């Protein structure tokens, strides 16, 4: 009796890739999930080439969705760092919260 195909890596790649693309606002998680999706997809494609799996489409979709999740996560990180806040200062964590700590009043 022949062995059943081992499609776990391709399926895991697809699930992780989709999660990475969906949760890109949580950029650290999206980058990690995307990297795992690409790695599992590559392993799944290798299994398909050796004849151990029967889901090349799922593995490829996992690689693509994982790469998109990585790109969206990095784009979100860049947006958070580069885009200026409402006071006109760039959001680089300079320590200021945009509020003045001194009060100046006029004497009459």
CSV table of C-alpha atoms in Angstrom, one decimal, residues 4-96:
chain,number,residue,atom,x,y,z
A,4,UNK,CA,-0.5,8.9,1.9
A,5,UNK,CA,0.7,12.3,0.8
A,6,UNK,CA,2.2,14.5,3.5
A,7,UNK,CA,0.4,17.8,2.7
A,8,UNK,CA,0.9,19.4,6.2
A,9,UNK,CA,3.7,21.9,5.2
A,10,UNK,CA,1.8,23.3,2.2
A,11,UNK,CA,-1.4,23.7,4.3
A,12,UNK,CA,0.6,25.3,7.2
A,13,UNK,CA,2.2,27.7,4.7
A,14,UNK,CA,-1.1,28.8,3.3
A,15,UNK,CA,-2.6,29.3,6.8
A,16,UNK,CA,0.4,31.3,8.1
A,17,UNK,CA,0.6,33.3,4.9
A,18,UNK,CA,-3.0,34.3,5.1
A,19,UNK,CA,-2.7,35.2,8.8
A,20,UNK,CA,0.4,37.3,8.0
A,21,UNK,CA,-1.5,39.2,5.3
A,22,UNK,CA,-4.6,39.7,7.5
A,23,UNK,CA,-2.9,40.9,10.7
A,24,UNK,CA,-0.4,43.3,9.0
A,25,UNK,CA,-1.4,46.1,11.5
A,26,UNK,CA,0.4,44.0,14.2
A,27,UNK,CA,3.6,44.3,12.2
A,28,UNK,CA,5.9,42.2,14.3
A,29,UNK,CA,3.5,39.3,14.3
A,30,UNK,CA,2.9,39.7,10.6
A,31,UNK,CA,6.6,39.7,9.8
A,32,UNK,CA,7.2,36.5,11.8
A,33,UNK,CA,4.1,34.7,10.4
A,34,UNK,CA,5.1,35.8,6.9
A,35,UNK,CA,8.6,34.4,7.3
A,36,UNK,CA,7.3,31.1,8.6
A,37,UNK,CA,4.8,30.9,5.8
A,38,UNK,CA,7.5,31.4,3.2
A,39,UNK,CA,9.7,28.8,4.9
A,40,UNK,CA,6.9,26.2,5.2
A,41,UNK,CA,5.9,26.9,1.6
A,42,UNK,CA,9.4,26.3,0.3
A,43,UNK,CA,9.6,23.0,2.3
A,44,UNK,CA,6.1,22.1,1.0
A,45,UNK,CA,7.2,22.8,-2.7
A,46,UNK,CA,10.3,20.6,-2.1
A,47,UNK,CA,8.1,17.8,-0.9
A,48,UNK,CA,5.9,18.1,-4.0
A,49,UNK,CA,8.9,17.9,-6.3
A,50,UNK,CA,10.0,14.7,-4.5
A,51,UNK,CA,6.5,13.2,-4.8
A,52,UNK,CA,5.8,13.2,-1.1
A,53,UNK,CA,3.0,15.8,-1.3
A,54,UNK,CA,0.1,16.6,-3.7
A,55,UNK,CA,-0.6,20.3,-2.9
A,56,UNK,CA,1.8,22.5,-4.9
A,57,UNK,CA,-0.8,25.2,-5.2
A,58,UNK,CA,-1.3,25.6,-1.5
A,59,UNK,CA,2.5,25.7,-0.9
A,60,UNK,CA,2.9,28.4,-3.6
A,61,UNK,CA,-0.1,30.4,-2.2
A,62,UNK,CA,1.5,30.2,1.2
A,63,UNK,CA,4.8,31.6,-0.2
A,64,UNK,CA,3.0,34.4,-2.0
A,65,UNK,CA,0.7,35.3,1.0
A,66,UNK,CA,3.7,35.1,3.4
A,67,UNK,CA,5.7,37.5,1.2
A,68,UNK,CA,2.7,39.9,1.0
A,69,UNK,CA,2.4,39.7,4.8
A,70,UNK,CA,6.1,40.5,5.2
A,71,UNK,CA,5.8,43.5,2.8
A,72,UNK,CA,2.7,44.8,4.5
A,73,UNK,CA,4.3,44.5,7.9
A,74,UNK,CA,7.4,46.3,6.8
A,75,UNK,CA,5.3,49.0,5.2
A,76,UNK,CA,3.3,49.5,8.4
A,77,UNK,CA,6.6,49.8,10.4
A,78,UNK,CA,7.9,52.4,7.9
A,79,UNK,CA,4.6,54.3,8.1
A,80,UNK,CA,4.7,54.3,11.9
A,81,UNK,CA,8.3,55.6,11.9
A,82,UNK,CA,8.2,58.2,9.0
A,83,UNK,CA,4.8,59.8,9.1
A,84,UNK,CA,4.7,62.9,11.1
A,85,UNK,CA,2.2,63.2,14.0
A,86,UNK,CA,-0.4,66.0,14.3
A,87,UNK,CA,2.1,68.5,15.8
A,88,UNK,CA,4.2,68.4,12.7
A,89,UNK,CA,7.1,66.6,14.3
A,90,UNK,CA,8.2,63.3,13.0
A,91,UNK,CA,7.3,60.3,15.2
A,92,UNK,CA,10.8,59.3,16.1
A,93,UNK,CA,10.4,59.0,19.8
A,94,UNK,CA,12.2,62.2,20.7
A,95,UNK,CA,10.7,62.2,24.2
A,96,UNK,CA,8.4,65.1,23.8
